Amino acid sequence: MLQIERRQMIIQYLEDHEIATVEELSKLLNVAPMTIRRDLQYLEDNGIATRTFGGAVLKSKLIAEIPYENKSLSKIDEKKRIAEYAASLVQNGQVIILDAGTTNMEIAKLLIKKQNLVIVTTDLKIAVYISSTTDFNVLCTGGNVQNSTGSCLGSNAVDFLKGINADICFIGSSSIDVEHGITTPSLQKSDIKKQMIKCSECKILVADSSKFGKKSFIKVCDLNQFEKIVTDSSLNEHTNVEIKNKNINLILV
Amino acid sequence: MLQIERRQMIIQYLEDHEIATVEELSKLLNVAPMTIRRDLQYLEDNGIATRTFGGAVLKSKLIAEIPYENKSLSKIDEKKRIAEYAASLVQNGQVIILDAGTTNMEIAKLLIKKQNLVIVTTDLKIAVYISSTTDFNVLCTGGNVQNSTGSCLGSNAVDFLKGINADICFIGSSSIDVEHGITTPSLQKSDIKKQMIKCSECKILVADSSKFGKKSFIKVCDLNQFEKIVTDSSLNEHTNVEIKNKNINLILV
DNA sequence: TATAATATGTTCATAAATGTTTAAGTATGT
DNA sequence: ACATACTTAAACATTTATGAACATATTATA
């Protein structure tokens, strides 16, 4: 197993269990405890985990942004299932807004099988992917490109979106909380998502279950703004009930 | 098996598995580990994969899916030489406009070694490439994405450029004629190039010699608009003399 | 066909990752 | 405070991966 792979699994384990001991990780991954310590040191240096005596916990609920490569490896199966459901909501000929991120990339991979869509996105990789594989009308918002993710930010992107009337938007988020709604680490990202929601008829939130119960800095909107919230079935029971109590259409795939 | 074929299979393998070790690729493809390392080095240089100790992970699936190889295979050496000269004109800290196309992609590959640039481009692939490999400020114009090339067109892109003041723009063209100047097959492309030229201090035309002596429909500008025209030394003598007679700074690399 | 250019294989010194040992540090119960 | 059990990190040993240099094979070109 490669080093990066092992570190990825530690992140995955932490996402699932919130906490892990050096010993259990050492046994699980069949490496010396010292190796696990060095891995945890790396994760701490990169702001992903916080070391404790005997193990580590995920960095506080106010999560920072994890680099793209790490993200794309984690929860990939869940994302594919979420994407499958999301794509089933799309009719041929519709105008679709896709938010940036790996979950929306998974949706994009399925949408190319549809006919005659208009795709609007801030994610350059999604724009390149769809435009190179279909004859859809692909619109890219433009703006400042965020180096870590390849997505457009800034007033140009927001202004571009203001001119759009879409049938459906798919919004991704890494911080979803029943009480505080969805939040982002930057004002710019929040502005983009707000505008995407504003100019779409139907709003769908797509995010794997690890994103729930987390808060970031800038609020985008409350959960009741969405027609549907699509996530995977590992969502913890408490959150599940809380959302359903609010009469929100929660889809577990 | 051809080299390009093998590299294609590595990309395919990475797309399926997200991650791969040198050893498994070596066994799978029946070549020496060193060959795999060289392949992975190539893929990393081209922004397709990220190497790790012992293997590699996929960077972003899209660049791989684009028929880059095919396009850029023609006149690739000439383009690299042209790009080398073009890149040498760029100072750290400058604002650069890059037109769409493979020659400008070659320039982009060299610009990532500079410091602190601001890059403005209509080419999504260039935007993704530079933003994912540097901390430069990358601006993408946005607009309608042309499906065949992955570049932005339309009034959004032109309007975006109107707000830019650049030090240098690098313009590509497939139709250059001493008498008729540079021409494009569509009004949209012409509008973009015109605006790029208008908002740049210094204008450089980059095109391999096969593009000379050709005419298309919509005129962009005359050749004397450019501070320098950079092409390869296979340019035919007649055109060479004609351009120099017009007192234009022609660079043959 | 001969020759040049390119791609691939091999070897080996170097570097990186991991394992092991051990002294010092930390938590916890009495 | 003390003893005990556990955790840590430094130092060194071991394993494994890497890339440079050169040899060989393959492909392109004259």
Coordinates of C-alpha atoms (C1' of nucleotides) in Angstrom, one line a residue:
Chain A
M1 CA 0.0 0.0 0.0
L2 CA 1.3 3.4 -0.9
Q3 CA 1.9 6.0 1.7
I4 CA -0.7 8.4 0.3
E5 CA -3.2 5.6 0.3
R6 CA -2.6 4.8 3.9
R7 CA -2.9 8.4 4.9
Q8 CA -6.1 8.6 2.9
M9 CA -7.4 5.6 4.8
I10 CA -6.6 7.3 8.1
I11 CA -8.6 10.3 7.1
Q12 CA -11.4 8.0 6.0
Y13 CA -11.2 6.2 9.4
L14 CA -11.3 9.5 11.2
E15 CA -14.3 10.7 9.3
D16 CA -16.1 7.6 10.1
H17 CA -15.1 7.3 13.8
E18 CA -14.2 10.9 14.7
I19 CA -11.3 9.5 16.7
A20 CA -8.6 6.8 16.4
T21 CA -5.8 5.4 18.5
V22 CA -2.3 4.8 17.2
E23 CA -2.6 1.2 18.1
E24 CA -5.8 0.4 16.2
L25 CA -4.6 2.2 13.1
S26 CA -1.3 0.4 13.4
K27 CA -3.1 -3.0 13.5
L28 CA -5.7 -2.0 10.8
L29 CA -3.1 -0.9 8.4
N30 CA -0.3 -3.4 9.3
V31 CA 2.4 -0.9 9.9
A32 CA 4.5 0.0 12.9
P33 CA 3.1 2.5 15.4
M34 CA 5.9 4.8 14.6
T35 CA 4.7 5.0 11.0
I36 CA 1.2 5.9 12.2
R37 CA 2.7 8.6 14.4
R38 CA 4.5 10.0 11.4
D39 CA 1.4 9.9 9.4
L40 CA -0.6 11.7 12.1
Q41 CA 2.1 14.3 12.3
Y42 CA 1.8 14.9 8.6
L43 CA -2.0 15.2 8.9
E44 CA -1.6 17.6 11.7
D45 CA 0.9 19.7 9.8
N46 CA -1.6 19.9 7.0
G47 CA -4.4 20.9 9.2
I48 CA -6.4 17.8 8.7
A49 CA -6.2 16.1 12.1
T50 CA -5.3 17.0 15.6
R51 CA -3.0 14.7 17.5
T52 CA -3.8 13.6 21.0
F53 CA -1.9 11.5 23.3
G54 CA -2.4 8.0 22.0
G55 CA -4.1 8.9 18.8
A56 CA -5.8 11.7 16.9
V57 CA -9.1 13.3 16.1
L58 CA -10.4 15.1 13.1
K59 CA -9.7 18.8 13.1
S60 CA -12.4 20.7 14.9
K61 CA -15.8 21.1 13.4
L62 CA -14.8 24.4 11.9
I63 CA -13.1 22.6 9.0
A64 CA -10.6 24.1 6.8
E65 CA -10.4 23.2 3.2
I66 CA -8.8 19.9 2.4
P67 CA -6.9 19.8 -0.9
Y68 CA -8.6 18.3 -3.9
E69 CA -6.7 15.1 -4.2
N70 CA -7.5 14.0 -0.7
K71 CA -11.2 14.8 -1.3
S72 CA -11.6 13.0 -4.5
L73 CA -10.4 9.7 -3.1
S74 CA -12.7 9.7 -0.1
K75 CA -16.3 8.5 -0.2
I76 CA -16.1 7.9 -3.9
D77 CA -18.7 5.1 -3.9
E78 CA -21.1 7.2 -1.8
K79 CA -20.6 10.1 -4.2
K80 CA -21.4 7.9 -7.2
R81 CA -24.6 6.7 -5.7
I82 CA -25.6 10.3 -4.8
A83 CA -24.8 11.3 -8.3
E84 CA -26.9 8.6 -9.8
Y85 CA -30.0 9.8 -7.9
A86 CA -29.2 13.4 -8.8
A87 CA -28.8 12.7 -12.5
S88 CA -32.2 10.9 -12.5
L89 CA -33.9 14.2 -11.7
V90 CA -32.6 15.7 -14.9
Q91 CA -34.8 15.8 -18.0
N92 CA -33.5 16.1 -21.6
G93 CA -33.3 19.7 -22.7
Q94 CA -33.1 21.3 -19.3
V95 CA -30.8 24.0 -18.1
I96 CA -28.6 22.7 -15.3
I97 CA -26.3 24.6 -12.9
L98 CA -23.5 22.5 -11.4
D99 CA -21.6 23.8 -8.4
A100 CA -17.9 23.0 -8.1
G101 CA -16.6 19.8 -6.5
T102 CA -16.1 16.1 -6.9
T103 CA -19.7 15.2 -6.2
N104 CA -20.8 17.4 -9.0
M105 CA -18.2 15.9 -11.2
E106 CA -19.7 12.6 -10.6
I107 CA -23.1 14.0 -11.6
A108 CA -21.5 15.4 -14.7
K109 CA -20.2 12.0 -15.7
L110 CA -23.8 10.7 -15.8
L111 CA -25.3 13.8 -17.4
I112 CA -23.3 13.3 -20.6
K113 CA -25.7 10.4 -21.4
K114 CA -28.6 12.8 -21.6
Q115 CA -29.7 14.8 -24.6
N116 CA -29.5 18.5 -25.4
L117 CA -28.7 19.9 -22.0
V118 CA -27.5 23.4 -21.2
I119 CA -24.8 23.2 -18.4
V120 CA -23.7 26.2 -16.4
T121 CA -20.8 25.7 -14.0
T122 CA -18.0 27.4 -12.1
D123 CA -15.9 24.3 -12.2
L124 CA -13.4 24.4 -15.0
K125 CA -12.8 20.7 -15.0
I126 CA -16.5 20.0 -15.2
A127 CA -16.8 22.5 -18.1
V128 CA -13.9 20.9 -20.0
Y129 CA -15.2 17.4 -19.3
I130 CA -18.7 18.0 -20.6
S131 CA -17.8 20.2 -23.5
S132 CA -15.2 17.6 -24.7
T133 CA -17.6 14.7 -24.5
T134 CA -20.9 16.1 -25.7
D135 CA -22.5 18.7 -27.9
F136 CA -24.3 20.3 -25.0
N137 CA -24.2 24.1 -24.7
V138 CA -21.7 24.5 -21.9
L139 CA -21.4 27.9 -20.1
C140 CA -18.5 28.6 -17.8
T141 CA -18.9 31.5 -15.5
G142 CA -15.3 32.7 -15.5
G143 CA -13.7 34.7 -12.8
N144 CA -10.8 34.2 -10.4
V145 CA -9.7 30.6 -10.5
Q146 CA -9.2 29.0 -7.1
N147 CA -5.8 27.2 -7.5
S148 CA -6.6 24.4 -5.1
T149 CA -9.8 23.3 -6.8
G150 CA -10.0 24.8 -10.3
S151 CA -13.2 26.6 -9.8
C152 CA -14.2 30.2 -10.5
L153 CA -14.9 32.7 -7.8
G154 CA -15.5 36.4 -7.5
S155 CA -17.9 39.0 -8.8
N156 CA -17.5 38.0 -12.4
A157 CA -18.8 34.6 -11.7
V158 CA -21.7 35.9 -9.6
D159 CA -22.6 38.5 -12.3
F160 CA -22.5 35.8 -15.0
L161 CA -25.0 33.7 -12.9
K162 CA -27.3 36.6 -12.6
G163 CA -28.1 36.3 -16.3
I164 CA -29.1 32.7 -16.0
N165 CA -32.5 31.0 -15.5
A166 CA -32.0 27.4 -14.7
D167 CA -34.3 24.5 -14.2
I168 CA -32.2 22.7 -11.6
C169 CA -29.1 23.5 -9.6
F170 CA -27.0 21.0 -7.8
I171 CA -25.2 22.5 -4.8
G172 CA -22.4 20.8 -3.0
S173 CA -21.2 21.6 0.5
S174 CA -18.7 20.4 3.0
S175 CA -20.4 21.9 6.0
I176 CA -24.0 21.1 6.6
D177 CA -25.7 21.6 9.9
V178 CA -29.4 21.3 10.7
E179 CA -29.5 24.4 12.9
H180 CA -27.0 26.6 11.0
G181 CA -27.8 25.5 7.4
I182 CA -25.0 25.2 4.9
T183 CA -21.9 27.3 5.5
T184 CA -18.6 27.9 3.5
P185 CA -15.1 28.9 4.5
S186 CA -15.2 32.0 2.3
L187 CA -17.5 34.9 1.4
Q188 CA -16.8 34.3 -2.2
K189 CA -17.9 30.8 -2.2
S190 CA -21.0 31.7 -0.3
D191 CA -21.9 34.4 -2.8
I192 CA -21.6 31.9 -5.7
K193 CA -23.8 29.3 -4.1
K194 CA -26.4 31.9 -3.1
Q195 CA -26.7 33.2 -6.6
M196 CA -26.9 29.6 -8.0
I197 CA -29.8 29.0 -5.7
K198 CA -31.5 32.3 -6.6
C199 CA -31.6 31.7 -10.3
S200 CA -32.8 28.1 -10.3
E201 CA -36.3 26.7 -10.2
C202 CA -35.4 23.6 -8.3
K203 CA -32.5 23.4 -5.8
I204 CA -30.9 20.1 -4.8
L205 CA -28.2 19.7 -2.1
V206 CA -25.8 16.9 -2.8
A207 CA -23.3 15.8 -0.2
D208 CA -22.1 12.6 1.4
S209 CA -23.0 12.0 5.0
S210 CA -19.6 13.0 6.4
K211 CA -20.4 16.6 5.6
F212 CA -23.3 16.8 8.0
G213 CA -22.9 18.1 11.5
K214 CA -20.1 20.5 10.4
K215 CA -20.0 24.2 10.5
S216 CA -17.9 26.7 8.6
F217 CA -17.8 30.5 8.7
I218 CA -20.1 32.1 6.1
K219 CA -23.7 31.1 5.9
V220 CA -25.2 30.3 2.5
C221 CA -28.8 29.4 3.4
D222 CA -31.0 27.1 5.5
L223 CA -31.7 23.5 4.6
N224 CA -35.4 24.2 3.9
Q225 CA -34.3 26.1 0.8
F226 CA -33.8 22.8 -1.0
E227 CA -36.4 20.7 -2.7
K228 CA -34.3 17.7 -2.0
I229 CA -31.2 16.8 0.1
V230 CA -29.4 13.8 -1.3
T231 CA -26.9 12.0 0.9
D232 CA -25.8 8.4 1.6
S233 CA -27.3 6.1 4.1
S234 CA -24.5 6.4 6.6
L235 CA -26.0 9.6 7.9
N236 CA -26.4 9.3 11.6
E237 CA -29.8 8.6 12.9
H238 CA -30.0 11.8 15.0
T239 CA -29.4 14.1 12.1
N240 CA -31.7 12.0 9.9
V241 CA -34.6 12.5 12.4
E242 CA -33.8 16.2 12.9
I243 CA -34.0 16.9 9.2
K244 CA -37.1 14.9 8.7
N245 CA -38.8 16.8 11.6
K246 CA -38.2 19.9 9.7
N247 CA -40.3 18.5 6.9
I248 CA -37.4 18.5 4.4
N249 CA -37.3 15.9 1.6
L250 CA -34.2 13.9 2.6
I251 CA -33.0 11.2 0.2
L252 CA -30.7 8.4 1.5
V253 CA -29.0 6.4 -1.3
Chain B
M1 CA 2.8 -1.7 -27.6
L2 CA 3.4 1.9 -28.5
Q3 CA 4.5 4.3 -25.9
I4 CA 1.5 6.5 -26.4
E5 CA -0.7 3.5 -26.1
R6 CA 1.0 2.4 -22.9
R7 CA 0.6 5.9 -21.4
Q8 CA -3.0 5.8 -22.4
M9 CA -3.5 2.6 -20.6
I10 CA -1.9 4.0 -17.5
I11 CA -4.3 6.9 -17.6
Q12 CA -7.1 4.4 -18.0
Y13 CA -5.9 2.4 -15.1
L14 CA -5.7 5.5 -13.0
E15 CA -9.2 6.5 -14.0
D16 CA -10.5 3.1 -12.9
H17 CA -8.4 2.7 -9.7
E18 CA -7.6 6.3 -8.7
I19 CA -4.2 5.1 -7.7
A20 CA -1.5 2.8 -8.9
T21 CA 1.9 1.5 -7.9
V22 CA 4.9 1.4 -10.1
E23 CA 5.2 -2.3 -9.6
E24 CA 1.6 -3.2 -10.6
L25 CA 1.8 -1.1 -13.7
S26 CA 5.2 -2.6 -14.5
K27 CA 3.8 -6.1 -14.3
L28 CA 0.5 -5.2 -16.0
L29 CA 2.2 -3.6 -19.0
N30 CA 5.3 -5.8 -19.1
V31 CA 7.9 -3.1 -19.0
A32 CA 10.6 -2.2 -16.6
P33 CA 9.8 -0.1 -13.5
M34 CA 12.0 2.6 -14.9
T35 CA 9.9 2.9 -17.9
I36 CA 6.8 3.3 -15.8
R37 CA 8.6 6.0 -13.8
R38 CA 9.4 7.8 -16.9
D39 CA 5.8 7.5 -18.0
L40 CA 4.5 8.8 -14.7
Q41 CA 7.0 11.7 -14.9
Y42 CA 5.6 12.6 -18.3
L43 CA 2.0 12.4 -17.0
E44 CA 2.9 14.6 -14.1
D45 CA 4.7 17.1 -16.3
N46 CA 1.5 17.3 -18.3
G47 CA -0.7 17.8 -15.3
I48 CA -2.5 14.4 -15.6
A49 CA -1.2 12.5 -12.6
T50 CA 0.5 13.3 -9.3
R51 CA 3.5 11.1 -8.5
T52 CA 3.9 9.7 -5.1
F53 CA 6.6 7.5 -3.7
G54 CA 5.9 4.1 -5.1
G55 CA 3.3 5.1 -7.6
A56 CA 0.9 7.8 -8.6
V57 CA -2.6 9.1 -8.2
L58 CA -4.9 10.7 -10.8
K59 CA -4.9 14.5 -10.8
S60 CA -7.9 15.3 -12.8
K61 CA -9.4 12.9 -15.3
L62 CA -10.3 15.5 -17.9
I63 CA -7.1 16.7 -19.3
A64 CA -6.4 13.1 -20.2
E65 CA -9.6 12.6 -22.1
I66 CA -8.9 15.5 -24.3
P67 CA -7.4 14.6 -27.6
Y68 CA -4.4 16.6 -26.7
E69 CA -1.8 14.3 -28.1
N70 CA -3.3 14.2 -31.5
K71 CA -3.5 17.9 -31.9
S72 CA -0.3 18.8 -30.2
L73 CA 1.6 16.0 -32.0
S74 CA 1.8 18.1 -35.1
K75 CA 4.6 20.5 -35.2
I76 CA 5.2 19.9 -31.5
D77 CA 8.9 20.6 -31.5
E78 CA 8.4 23.8 -33.4
K79 CA 5.7 24.8 -30.9
K80 CA 8.0 24.0 -28.0
R81 CA 10.8 26.2 -29.5
I82 CA 8.3 29.0 -30.2
A83 CA 7.0 28.7 -26.6
E84 CA 10.5 28.8 -25.2
Y85 CA 11.2 32.1 -26.9
A86 CA 7.8 33.5 -26.0
A87 CA 8.3 32.5 -22.3
S88 CA 11.7 34.3 -22.2
L89 CA 9.8 37.6 -22.9
V90 CA 7.9 37.3 -19.6
Q91 CA 9.2 38.9 -16.4
N92 CA 8.2 37.8 -13.0
G93 CA 5.1 39.6 -11.7
Q94 CA 3.7 40.5 -15.1
V95 CA 0.1 40.2 -16.2
I96 CA -0.1 37.8 -19.2
I97 CA -3.0 37.1 -21.6
L98 CA -2.9 33.7 -23.2
D99 CA -5.0 33.0 -26.2
A100 CA -6.5 29.5 -26.6
G101 CA -4.6 26.7 -28.4
T102 CA -1.8 24.2 -28.2
T103 CA 1.0 26.7 -28.8
N104 CA -0.2 28.8 -25.9
M105 CA -0.4 25.6 -23.8
E106 CA 3.2 25.1 -24.5
I107 CA 3.9 28.6 -23.3
A108 CA 1.9 27.9 -20.2
K109 CA 4.0 24.8 -19.5
L110 CA 7.1 27.1 -19.3
L111 CA 5.4 30.0 -17.5
I112 CA 4.8 27.8 -14.4
K113 CA 8.5 28.1 -13.6
K114 CA 8.2 31.9 -13.3
Q115 CA 7.1 33.7 -10.1
N116 CA 4.0 35.6 -9.2
L117 CA 2.4 35.9 -12.6
V118 CA -1.2 36.9 -13.3
I119 CA -2.6 34.8 -16.1
V120 CA -5.7 35.7 -18.0
T121 CA -7.0 33.1 -20.5
T122 CA -10.0 31.9 -22.5
D123 CA -8.7 28.4 -22.6
L124 CA -10.1 26.2 -19.8
K125 CA -7.4 23.6 -20.1
I126 CA -4.7 26.3 -19.7
A127 CA -6.6 27.7 -16.7
V128 CA -6.8 24.3 -15.0
Y129 CA -3.2 23.5 -15.8
I130 CA -1.7 26.7 -14.4
S131 CA -4.0 27.0 -11.4
S132 CA -3.3 23.4 -10.4
T133 CA 0.5 23.7 -10.7
T134 CA 1.2 27.2 -9.4
D135 CA 0.0 29.8 -6.9
F136 CA -0.4 32.3 -9.7
N137 CA -3.5 34.5 -9.9
V138 CA -5.4 32.8 -12.7
L139 CA -8.4 34.5 -14.3
C140 CA -10.6 32.7 -16.7
T141 CA -12.9 34.8 -18.9
G142 CA -15.8 32.5 -18.9
G143 CA -18.5 32.5 -21.6
N144 CA -19.8 29.9 -24.0
V145 CA -17.4 26.9 -24.1
Q146 CA -16.5 25.8 -27.6
N147 CA -16.9 22.0 -27.4
S148 CA -14.2 21.1 -29.8
T149 CA -11.5 23.1 -28.1
G150 CA -12.5 23.9 -24.6
S151 CA -12.1 27.6 -24.9
C152 CA -14.5 30.4 -24.0
L153 CA -16.2 32.5 -26.6
G154 CA -19.0 35.1 -26.7
S155 CA -19.7 38.5 -25.3
N156 CA -19.1 37.4 -21.7
A157 CA -15.5 36.6 -22.6
V158 CA -15.1 39.9 -24.5
D159 CA -16.6 41.9 -21.6
F160 CA -14.4 40.2 -19.1
L161 CA -11.3 41.1 -21.2
K162 CA -12.4 44.7 -21.4
G163 CA -11.7 45.0 -17.6
I164 CA -8.1 43.8 -18.0
N165 CA -4.8 45.7 -18.5
A166 CA -2.1 43.2 -19.4
D167 CA 1.6 43.5 -19.9
I168 CA 1.8 41.0 -22.7
C169 CA -0.6 39.0 -24.8
F170 CA 0.3 35.9 -26.7
I171 CA -2.0 35.5 -29.7
G172 CA -2.3 32.2 -31.7
S173 CA -3.7 32.0 -35.2
S174 CA -4.1 29.3 -37.9
S175 CA -4.4 31.8 -40.7
I176 CA -1.7 34.4 -41.2
D177 CA -1.2 36.2 -44.4
V178 CA 1.2 39.1 -45.1
E179 CA -1.3 41.0 -47.1
H180 CA -4.6 40.2 -45.2
G181 CA -3.1 40.0 -41.7
I182 CA -4.5 37.4 -39.3
T183 CA -8.0 36.0 -39.9
T184 CA -10.4 33.6 -38.1
P185 CA -13.2 31.3 -39.1
S186 CA -15.7 33.0 -36.8
L187 CA -16.7 36.5 -35.7
Q188 CA -16.7 35.3 -32.0
K189 CA -13.1 34.2 -32.2
S190 CA -12.1 37.4 -34.0
D191 CA -13.8 39.5 -31.3
I192 CA -11.9 37.8 -28.5
K193 CA -8.5 38.2 -30.2
K194 CA -9.2 41.8 -31.0
Q195 CA -10.0 42.6 -27.4
M196 CA -6.9 40.7 -26.2
I197 CA -4.8 42.8 -28.4
K198 CA -6.5 46.0 -27.4
C199 CA -5.9 45.5 -23.6
S200 CA -2.3 44.5 -23.8
E201 CA 0.8 46.7 -23.7
C202 CA 2.9 44.3 -25.8
K203 CA 1.4 42.0 -28.4
I204 CA 3.1 38.8 -29.6
L205 CA 1.9 36.5 -32.4
V206 CA 2.9 32.9 -31.9
A207 CA 2.3 30.4 -34.7
D208 CA 4.3 27.6 -36.4
S209 CA 5.3 28.2 -40.0
S210 CA 2.5 26.1 -41.4
K211 CA 0.0 28.8 -40.5
F212 CA 1.5 31.3 -42.8
G213 CA 0.0 32.0 -46.3
K214 CA -3.4 31.0 -45.2
K215 CA -6.6 33.1 -45.1
S216 CA -9.9 32.7 -43.3
F217 CA -13.1 34.8 -43.2
I218 CA -13.0 37.4 -40.4
K219 CA -10.1 39.7 -40.1
V220 CA -8.6 40.3 -36.7
C221 CA -5.8 42.8 -37.4
D222 CA -2.7 43.4 -39.6
L223 CA 0.7 41.9 -38.8
N224 CA 2.2 45.3 -37.9
Q225 CA 0.0 45.3 -34.8
F226 CA 2.5 42.9 -33.2
E227 CA 5.7 43.8 -31.4
K228 CA 7.1 40.4 -32.4
I229 CA 6.0 37.5 -34.6
V230 CA 7.5 34.3 -33.4
T231 CA 7.5 31.2 -35.7
D232 CA 9.9 28.4 -36.6
S233 CA 12.7 28.5 -39.1
S234 CA 10.8 26.4 -41.7
L235 CA 9.0 29.6 -42.8
N236 CA 9.4 29.9 -46.5
E237 CA 11.9 32.4 -47.7
H238 CA 9.4 34.5 -49.7
T239 CA 7.1 35.1 -46.7
N240 CA 10.2 35.8 -44.5
V241 CA 11.4 38.5 -46.8
E242 CA 7.9 40.0 -47.3
I243 CA 7.4 40.3 -43.5
K244 CA 10.9 41.8 -42.9
N245 CA 10.2 44.3 -45.7
K246 CA 7.3 45.5 -43.7
N247 CA 9.7 46.3 -40.9
I248 CA 8.1 43.8 -38.6
N249 CA 10.2 42.1 -35.9
L250 CA 10.1 38.5 -37.1
I251 CA 11.7 35.9 -34.8
L252 CA 12.6 32.5 -36.3
V253 CA 13.4 29.8 -33.7
Chain C
dT1 C1' 20.4 -0.4 -46.1
dA2 C1' 22.9 2.5 -43.1
dT3 C1' 22.5 6.1 -39.8
dA4 C1' 20.4 8.9 -36.5
dA5 C1' 17.1 9.5 -33.1
dT6 C1' 14.3 7.7 -29.7
dA7 C1' 12.7 4.5 -26.3
dT8 C1' 13.6 0.9 -23.1
dG9 C1' 16.3 -1.9 -20.0
dT10 C1' 20.1 -2.5 -16.4
dT11 C1' 23.0 -1.3 -12.8
dC12 C1' 24.2 1.0 -8.9
dA13 C1' 24.7 4.9 -5.7
dT14 C1' 21.6 7.7 -3.3
dA15 C1' 17.5 9.0 -1.0
dA16 C1' 13.1 8.0 1.1
dA17 C1' 10.1 5.4 4.0
dT18 C1' 9.5 2.2 7.5
dG19 C1' 10.9 -0.7 11.4
dT20 C1' 13.4 -1.2 16.0
dT21 C1' 15.4 0.0 20.1
dT22 C1' 15.6 2.8 24.0
dA23 C1' 15.5 6.8 27.1
dA24 C1' 12.4 10.2 28.4
dG25 C1' 7.8 11.8 28.9
dT26 C1' 2.7 11.4 30.2
dA27 C1' -1.4 9.6 32.3
dT28 C1' -3.6 7.3 36.0
dG29 C1' -4.4 4.9 40.3
dT30 C1' -3.2 4.4 45.0
Chain D
dA1 C1' 4.1 11.9 45.9
dC2 C1' 5.0 7.6 44.1
dA3 C1' 4.7 3.5 41.3
dT4 C1' 3.1 1.6 37.2
dA5 C1' 1.8 1.2 32.6
dC6 C1' 1.6 3.3 28.6
dT7 C1' 3.1 6.7 24.9
dT8 C1' 6.4 9.3 22.5
dA9 C1' 10.4 10.7 19.7
dA10 C1' 15.2 10.4 18.7
dA11 C1' 18.8 7.6 16.7
dC12 C1' 20.0 4.0 14.2
dA13 C1' 19.1 -0.2 11.1
dT14 C1' 16.6 -2.0 7.4
dT15 C1' 13.9 -2.1 3.5
dT16 C1' 12.4 -0.2 -0.6
dA17 C1' 12.1 3.3 -4.3
dT18 C1' 14.4 6.5 -7.1
dG19 C1' 17.1 8.6 -10.8
dA20 C1' 21.5 9.1 -13.2
dA21 C1' 24.5 6.9 -16.4
dC22 C1' 25.2 3.8 -19.6
dA23 C1' 23.9 -0.3 -22.6
dT24 C1' 20.7 -2.1 -25.7
dA25 C1' 16.8 -2.3 -28.6
dT26 C1' 13.6 -0.2 -31.4
dT27 C1' 11.8 3.1 -34.6
dA28 C1' 12.3 6.9 -37.9
dT29 C1' 14.9 9.0 -41.6
dA30 C1' 18.1 9.7 -45.2

